[in-house]
mmCIF file of C-alpha atoms in Angstrom:
data_model
loop_
_atom_site.group_PDB
_atom_site.id
_atom_site.type_symbol
_atom_site.label_atom_id
_atom_site.label_comp_id
_atom_site.label_asym_id
_atom_site.label_seq_id
_atom_site.Cartn_x
_atom_site.Cartn_y
_atom_site.Cartn_z
ATOM 1 C CA MET A 1 35.730 1.638 10.997
ATOM 2 C CA ARG A 2 36.263 5.282 11.951
ATOM 3 C CA THR A 3 36.691 6.781 15.427
ATOM 4 C CA GLY A 4 37.341 10.387 16.298
ATOM 5 C CA SER A 5 38.526 12.338 13.286
ATOM 6 C CA GLY A 6 40.991 9.929 11.692
ATOM 7 C CA PRO A 7 41.005 6.538 10.009
ATOM 8 C CA VAL A 8 41.635 3.360 11.987
ATOM 9 C CA ASP A 9 43.139 0.094 10.760
ATOM 10 C CA THR A 10 40.174 -2.287 10.471
ATOM 11 C CA SER A 11 42.180 -5.473 9.898
ATOM 12 C CA GLY A 12 41.599 -6.529 13.492
ATOM 13 C CA PRO A 13 38.743 -4.514 15.045
ATOM 14 C CA PRO A 14 37.773 -4.937 18.709
ATOM 15 C CA THR A 15 34.885 -7.264 19.379
ATOM 16 C CA PRO A 16 31.611 -5.256 19.293
ATOM 17 C CA GLY A 17 30.338 -4.746 22.812
ATOM 18 C CA ALA A 18 33.727 -5.183 24.431
ATOM 19 C CA PRO A 19 34.934 -2.341 26.678
ATOM 20 C CA GLY A 20 36.294 0.408 24.499
ATOM 21 C CA ALA A 21 34.984 -1.074 21.234
ATOM 22 C CA SER A 22 33.639 1.393 18.701
ATOM 23 C CA VAL A 23 30.575 0.627 16.576
ATOM 24 C CA VAL A 24 28.964 2.849 13.982
ATOM 25 C CA LEU A 25 25.285 3.475 14.661
ATOM 26 C CA GLY A 26 23.301 6.119 12.842
ATOM 27 C CA ASP A 27 25.205 9.378 12.609
ATOM 28 C CA GLY A 28 28.596 8.261 13.895
ATOM 29 C CA PRO A 29 30.710 6.103 16.203
ATOM 30 C CA VAL A 30 29.378 5.119 19.598
ATOM 31 C CA ARG A 31 31.571 3.825 22.407
ATOM 32 C CA ALA A 32 29.981 0.490 23.330
ATOM 33 C CA GLY A 33 30.276 -0.909 26.795
ATOM 34 C CA ALA A 34 32.918 1.450 28.172
ATOM 35 C CA PRO A 35 32.687 1.937 31.969
ATOM 36 C CA GLY A 36 30.468 4.878 32.844
ATOM 37 C CA ASP A 37 28.794 5.088 29.428
ATOM 38 C CA ASP A 38 25.086 5.893 29.269
ATOM 39 C CA PRO A 39 23.474 2.565 28.233
ATOM 40 C CA ALA A 40 20.354 4.202 26.800
ATOM 41 C CA HIS A 41 21.613 3.751 23.243
ATOM 42 C CA ALA A 42 21.478 -0.012 23.720
ATOM 43 C CA VAL A 43 17.763 -0.054 24.613
ATOM 44 C CA VAL A 44 15.284 -0.649 21.785
ATOM 45 C CA PRO A 45 12.809 2.285 21.791
ATOM 46 C CA PRO A 46 9.299 1.304 22.923
ATOM 47 C CA THR A 47 6.364 1.243 20.498
ATOM 48 C CA PRO A 48 3.341 2.611 22.362
ATOM 49 C CA ALA A 49 0.877 1.733 19.573
ATOM 50 C CA GLY A 50 0.819 0.391 16.057
ATOM 51 C CA GLY A 51 0.349 2.695 13.099
ATOM 52 C CA THR A 52 -2.613 3.128 10.778
ATOM 53 C CA VAL A 53 -2.496 1.658 7.270
ATOM 54 C CA VAL A 54 -4.499 3.275 4.463
ATOM 55 C CA LEU A 55 -4.503 0.704 1.659
ATOM 56 C CA LEU A 56 -5.356 2.185 -1.749
ATOM 57 C CA ASN A 57 -6.550 -0.714 -3.910
ATOM 58 C CA GLY A 58 -7.156 -0.129 -7.594
ATOM 59 C CA THR A 59 -5.954 -1.018 -11.046
ATOM 60 C CA SER A 60 -2.991 0.502 -12.779
ATOM 61 C CA SER A 61 -3.831 4.074 -13.899
ATOM 62 C CA SER A 62 -6.791 4.338 -11.515
ATOM 63 C CA GLY A 63 -5.250 7.277 -9.646
ATOM 64 C CA LYS A 64 -3.824 5.615 -6.514
ATOM 65 C CA SER A 65 -0.482 7.427 -6.629
ATOM 66 C CA SER A 66 -2.109 10.819 -7.216
ATOM 67 C CA ILE A 67 -4.374 10.298 -4.213
ATOM 68 C CA ALA A 68 -1.410 9.161 -2.118
ATOM 69 C CA ARG A 69 0.511 12.348 -2.970
ATOM 70 C CA GLU A 70 -2.458 14.471 -1.897
ATOM 71 C CA LEU A 71 -2.748 12.512 1.349
ATOM 72 C CA MET A 72 0.941 12.941 2.122
ATOM 73 C CA ALA A 73 0.548 16.699 1.770
ATOM 74 C CA THR A 74 -2.581 17.014 3.908
ATOM 75 C CA LEU A 75 -2.852 14.225 6.498
ATOM 76 C CA GLU A 76 -2.307 15.141 10.128
ATOM 77 C CA GLY A 77 0.787 13.759 11.783
ATOM 78 C CA SER A 78 3.616 11.777 10.225
ATOM 79 C CA TRP A 79 2.919 9.382 7.337
ATOM 80 C CA PHE A 80 4.905 7.285 4.863
ATOM 81 C CA HIS A 81 3.911 6.488 1.288
ATOM 82 C CA LEU A 82 4.854 2.928 0.330
ATOM 83 C CA ALA A 83 4.162 1.959 -3.279
ATOM 84 C CA VAL A 84 4.727 -1.502 -4.696
ATOM 85 C CA ASP A 85 5.995 0.073 -7.937
ATOM 86 C CA ALA A 86 8.838 1.666 -5.950
ATOM 87 C CA PHE A 87 9.889 -1.763 -4.725
ATOM 88 C CA HIS A 88 9.868 -3.166 -8.252
ATOM 89 C CA ALA A 89 11.971 -0.175 -9.349
ATOM 90 C CA MET A 90 14.723 -1.201 -6.902
ATOM 91 C CA ARG A 91 15.355 -4.420 -8.792
ATOM 92 C CA GLY A 92 18.710 -4.702 -10.526
ATOM 93 C CA GLY A 93 20.920 -7.391 -11.963
ATOM 94 C CA SER A 94 20.535 -9.340 -15.163
ATOM 95 C CA ALA A 95 17.244 -9.798 -16.968
ATOM 96 C CA LEU A 96 15.185 -12.808 -15.939
ATOM 97 C CA PRO A 97 13.874 -15.431 -18.340
ATOM 98 C CA GLU A 98 10.172 -15.033 -19.053
ATOM 99 C CA GLU A 99 9.295 -18.240 -17.208
ATOM 100 C CA GLU A 100 10.882 -16.897 -13.980
ATOM 101 C CA LEU A 101 9.357 -13.431 -14.050
ATOM 102 C CA GLN A 102 6.091 -14.147 -12.192
ATOM 103 C CA ALA A 103 7.904 -15.873 -9.333
ATOM 104 C CA GLU A 104 10.212 -12.851 -9.053
ATOM 105 C CA ILE A 105 7.235 -10.487 -8.965
ATOM 106 C CA ASP A 106 5.543 -12.605 -6.300
ATOM 107 C CA ARG A 107 8.669 -12.601 -4.101
ATOM 108 C CA THR A 108 8.905 -8.842 -4.405
ATOM 109 C CA VAL A 109 5.249 -8.389 -3.483
ATOM 110 C CA LYS A 110 5.605 -10.669 -0.441
ATOM 111 C CA GLY A 111 8.584 -8.619 0.698
ATOM 112 C CA PHE A 112 6.623 -5.424 0.118
ATOM 113 C CA HIS A 113 3.764 -6.715 2.279
ATOM 114 C CA ARG A 114 6.167 -7.442 5.126
ATOM 115 C CA ALA A 115 7.790 -4.032 4.817
ATOM 116 C CA VAL A 116 4.358 -2.406 5.150
ATOM 117 C CA ALA A 117 3.474 -4.575 8.143
ATOM 118 C CA GLY A 118 6.832 -3.896 9.775
ATOM 119 C CA MET A 119 6.497 -0.138 9.416
ATOM 120 C CA ALA A 120 3.005 -0.218 10.911
ATOM 121 C CA ALA A 121 4.044 -2.565 13.739
ATOM 122 C CA ALA A 122 6.787 -0.090 14.676
ATOM 123 C CA GLY A 123 4.165 2.629 15.112
ATOM 124 C CA ASN A 124 4.388 4.343 11.714
ATOM 125 C CA ASN A 125 1.348 5.501 9.739
ATOM 126 C CA VAL A 126 1.462 4.276 6.155
ATOM 127 C CA VAL A 127 -0.354 5.047 2.897
ATOM 128 C CA VAL A 128 -0.049 1.972 0.679
ATOM 129 C CA ASP A 129 -0.401 2.108 -3.106
ATOM 130 C CA HIS A 130 -1.029 -1.478 -4.232
ATOM 131 C CA PRO A 131 -3.399 -3.385 -6.565
ATOM 132 C CA LEU A 132 -4.897 -6.518 -4.995
ATOM 133 C CA SER A 133 -5.066 -8.105 -8.433
ATOM 134 C CA ARG A 134 -4.289 -11.613 -7.174
ATOM 135 C CA ARG A 135 -6.315 -13.155 -4.358
ATOM 136 C CA TRP A 136 -3.246 -14.347 -2.463
ATOM 137 C CA ARG A 137 -2.136 -10.741 -2.003
ATOM 138 C CA LEU A 138 -5.226 -10.011 0.050
ATOM 139 C CA LEU A 139 -4.896 -13.275 2.000
ATOM 140 C CA ASP A 140 -1.272 -12.508 2.792
ATOM 141 C CA LEU A 141 -2.067 -8.995 4.021
ATOM 142 C CA LEU A 142 -4.924 -10.332 6.155
ATOM 143 C CA THR A 143 -2.365 -12.394 8.081
ATOM 144 C CA LEU A 144 0.085 -9.495 8.450
ATOM 145 C CA LEU A 145 -1.873 -6.291 9.159
ATOM 146 C CA VAL A 146 -3.870 -5.393 12.260
ATOM 147 C CA PRO A 147 -7.430 -5.363 10.892
ATOM 148 C CA GLN A 148 -8.821 -2.636 13.146
ATOM 149 C CA ASP A 149 -5.933 -0.353 12.134
ATOM 150 C CA THR A 150 -6.299 -0.936 8.378
ATOM 151 C CA VAL A 151 -8.479 1.192 6.106
ATOM 152 C CA LEU A 152 -9.165 -0.479 2.750
ATOM 153 C CA VAL A 153 -10.018 2.047 0.038
ATOM 154 C CA ALA A 154 -11.414 1.012 -3.346
ATOM 155 C CA VAL A 155 -10.007 3.319 -6.021
ATOM 156 C CA ARG A 156 -12.390 2.805 -8.932
ATOM 157 C CA CYS A 157 -12.476 4.043 -12.518
ATOM 158 C CA PRO A 158 -14.449 2.905 -15.607
ATOM 159 C CA LEU A 159 -12.462 0.715 -17.973
ATOM 160 C CA PRO A 160 -12.653 3.091 -20.991
ATOM 161 C CA GLU A 161 -11.157 5.890 -18.896
ATOM 162 C CA LEU A 162 -8.478 3.545 -17.531
ATOM 163 C CA GLU A 163 -7.508 2.594 -21.075
ATOM 164 C CA ARG A 164 -7.398 6.263 -22.108
ATOM 165 C CA ARG A 165 -5.120 7.118 -19.159
ATOM 166 C CA GLU A 166 -2.936 4.089 -19.800
ATOM 167 C CA GLY A 167 -2.346 5.153 -23.401
ATOM 168 C CA ALA A 168 -1.722 8.773 -22.442
ATOM 169 C CA ARG A 169 0.862 8.047 -19.761
ATOM 170 C CA GLY A 170 2.931 5.711 -21.923
ATOM 171 C CA ASP A 171 4.810 4.056 -19.062
ATOM 172 C CA ARG A 172 2.538 1.049 -18.523
ATOM 173 C CA PRO A 173 2.039 -2.051 -20.684
ATOM 174 C CA GLN A 174 -1.045 -1.676 -22.834
ATOM 175 C CA GLY A 175 -3.813 -3.875 -21.477
ATOM 176 C CA LEU A 176 -2.578 -4.001 -17.872
ATOM 177 C CA ALA A 177 -5.546 -2.048 -16.496
ATOM 178 C CA ALA A 178 -8.004 -4.241 -18.427
ATOM 179 C CA LEU A 179 -6.313 -7.351 -17.052
ATOM 180 C CA GLN A 180 -6.602 -6.111 -13.467
ATOM 181 C CA PHE A 181 -10.052 -4.522 -13.824
ATOM 182 C CA PRO A 182 -12.257 -7.562 -12.953
ATOM 183 C CA LEU A 183 -9.927 -8.707 -10.164
ATOM 184 C CA VAL A 184 -8.855 -5.911 -7.830
ATOM 185 C CA HIS A 185 -12.229 -5.275 -6.176
ATOM 186 C CA ALA A 186 -13.686 -8.783 -6.486
ATOM 187 C CA HIS A 187 -12.709 -10.015 -3.018
ATOM 188 C CA GLY A 188 -15.431 -8.242 -1.053
ATOM 189 C CA PRO A 189 -16.111 -5.074 0.932
ATOM 190 C CA HIS A 190 -14.012 -1.939 1.265
ATOM 191 C CA ASP A 191 -14.199 0.707 3.961
ATOM 192 C CA LEU A 192 -14.481 3.507 1.415
ATOM 193 C CA ASP A 193 -15.182 3.679 -2.333
ATOM 194 C CA LEU A 194 -13.816 6.461 -4.536
ATOM 195 C CA GLU A 195 -14.664 6.989 -8.205
ATOM 196 C CA THR A 196 -11.734 8.812 -9.792
ATOM 197 C CA ALA A 197 -13.529 9.548 -13.059
ATOM 198 C CA GLU A 198 -15.806 11.817 -11.005
ATOM 199 C CA LEU A 199 -13.558 12.945 -8.131
ATOM 200 C CA ASP A 200 -10.169 14.621 -8.440
ATOM 201 C CA PRO A 201 -7.276 13.466 -6.214
ATOM 202 C CA GLY A 202 -7.773 16.338 -3.789
ATOM 203 C CA GLU A 203 -11.408 15.444 -3.168
ATOM 204 C CA CYS A 204 -10.534 11.763 -2.803
ATOM 205 C CA ALA A 205 -7.923 12.655 -0.205
ATOM 206 C CA ARG A 206 -10.393 14.878 1.637
ATOM 207 C CA ARG A 207 -12.889 12.018 1.892
ATOM 208 C CA ILE A 208 -10.232 9.680 3.234
ATOM 209 C CA ARG A 209 -9.207 12.252 5.852
ATOM 210 C CA GLU A 210 -12.829 12.633 6.930
ATOM 211 C CA PHE A 211 -13.225 8.865 7.154
ATOM 212 C CA LEU A 212 -10.123 8.532 9.321
ATOM 213 C CA ARG A 213 -11.564 10.894 11.915
ATOM 214 C CA ASP A 214 -14.457 8.551 12.749
ATOM 215 C CA ARG A 215 -13.839 5.034 11.462
ATOM 216 C CA PRO A 216 -16.802 2.657 11.785
ATOM 217 C CA ARG A 217 -16.346 -0.888 13.068
ATOM 218 C CA PRO A 218 -16.014 -3.582 12.004
ATOM 219 C CA THR A 219 -13.488 -2.578 9.378
ATOM 220 C CA ALA A 220 -13.387 -4.251 5.974
ATOM 221 C CA PHE A 221 -10.305 -6.202 7.061
ATOM 222 C CA GLU A 222 -12.128 -7.446 10.161
ATOM 223 C CA ALA A 223 -15.022 -8.631 7.988
ATOM 224 C CA LEU A 224 -12.689 -10.198 5.428
ATOM 225 C CA ARG A 225 -10.874 -12.200 8.098
ATOM 226 C CA HIS A 226 -14.181 -13.922 8.810
ATOM 227 C CA THR A 227 -14.884 -14.373 5.106
ATOM 228 C CA TYR A 228 -11.612 -16.235 4.488
ATOM 229 C CA PRO A 229 -11.236 -18.923 7.165
ATOM 230 C CA GLN A 230 -7.573 -19.633 6.327
ATOM 231 C CA THR A 231 -6.682 -16.285 7.883
ATOM 232 C CA PRO A 232 -6.710 -15.686 11.664
ATOM 233 C CA ALA A 233 -10.068 -14.474 12.968
#
C-alpha cells in the first residue's frame, strides 16, 4: 500500500474504513473515515437510466465487427463495443482436453452475457457482437437484458459469400460459418435486418442509427419473451 510519496510497510496495514486508514481507489490513495473527510467518495453513484444494447447477431464472417466499428465511430453519445471473441481471447492457461472445450466455451459465453447486462444496467450504451448460434444463448439474454432497451439486429449474408470471406480471412476454422448459418436467425423476429452482401458496413451503421432514433414497439426482445414461456414476460 502506498500513501503520500513514499512506500509504506504493508505487513500490518490499518483496517480499511478505520480512522486514518488508507485505501487505494482509482487514481490513488484515499483517506477513509478520517474526521472531517468528505464522505462523497463512499457513495455509489446513481444510475438514472439503463443503457441501450444493440445486439448484432450473425454468423462468423458476416460483418458484425465491421459494422460495430462503424457504429463506434458515428453513434451519438458514449458507447462500448463488447465482442464475445474478445472474451475468448482473454483465456490463458494450459490447453483443455477436447471433451472439456464446449463446457469452457459455454462458461465464457455466460460470463460475457452477464458483462453485457451489467454494463447496460449501470447506464452504459453497448454494441454487442455475438452469434446466437445456440438457442440457450438467446434464452439466457432474454432473462438478463431489458427488452425495451435492446435492439436485435440480424446481420445476414449468403452462405457462398460467407465461405469466400472465411477462406480469405484465414483466422477462422473452415466450415464455422456453414455450421452457424441455419441456426443464428432461426429463433424468430429481429428489429432490423441487414444484408451485408449488398450493404457496406457504413450503410449498415447508418440504418441502425436511423432505427435508434425512432424505435417501434414492441421490440423483438419483447415479442420473444412471449414466444419462450420459460423467460419472464
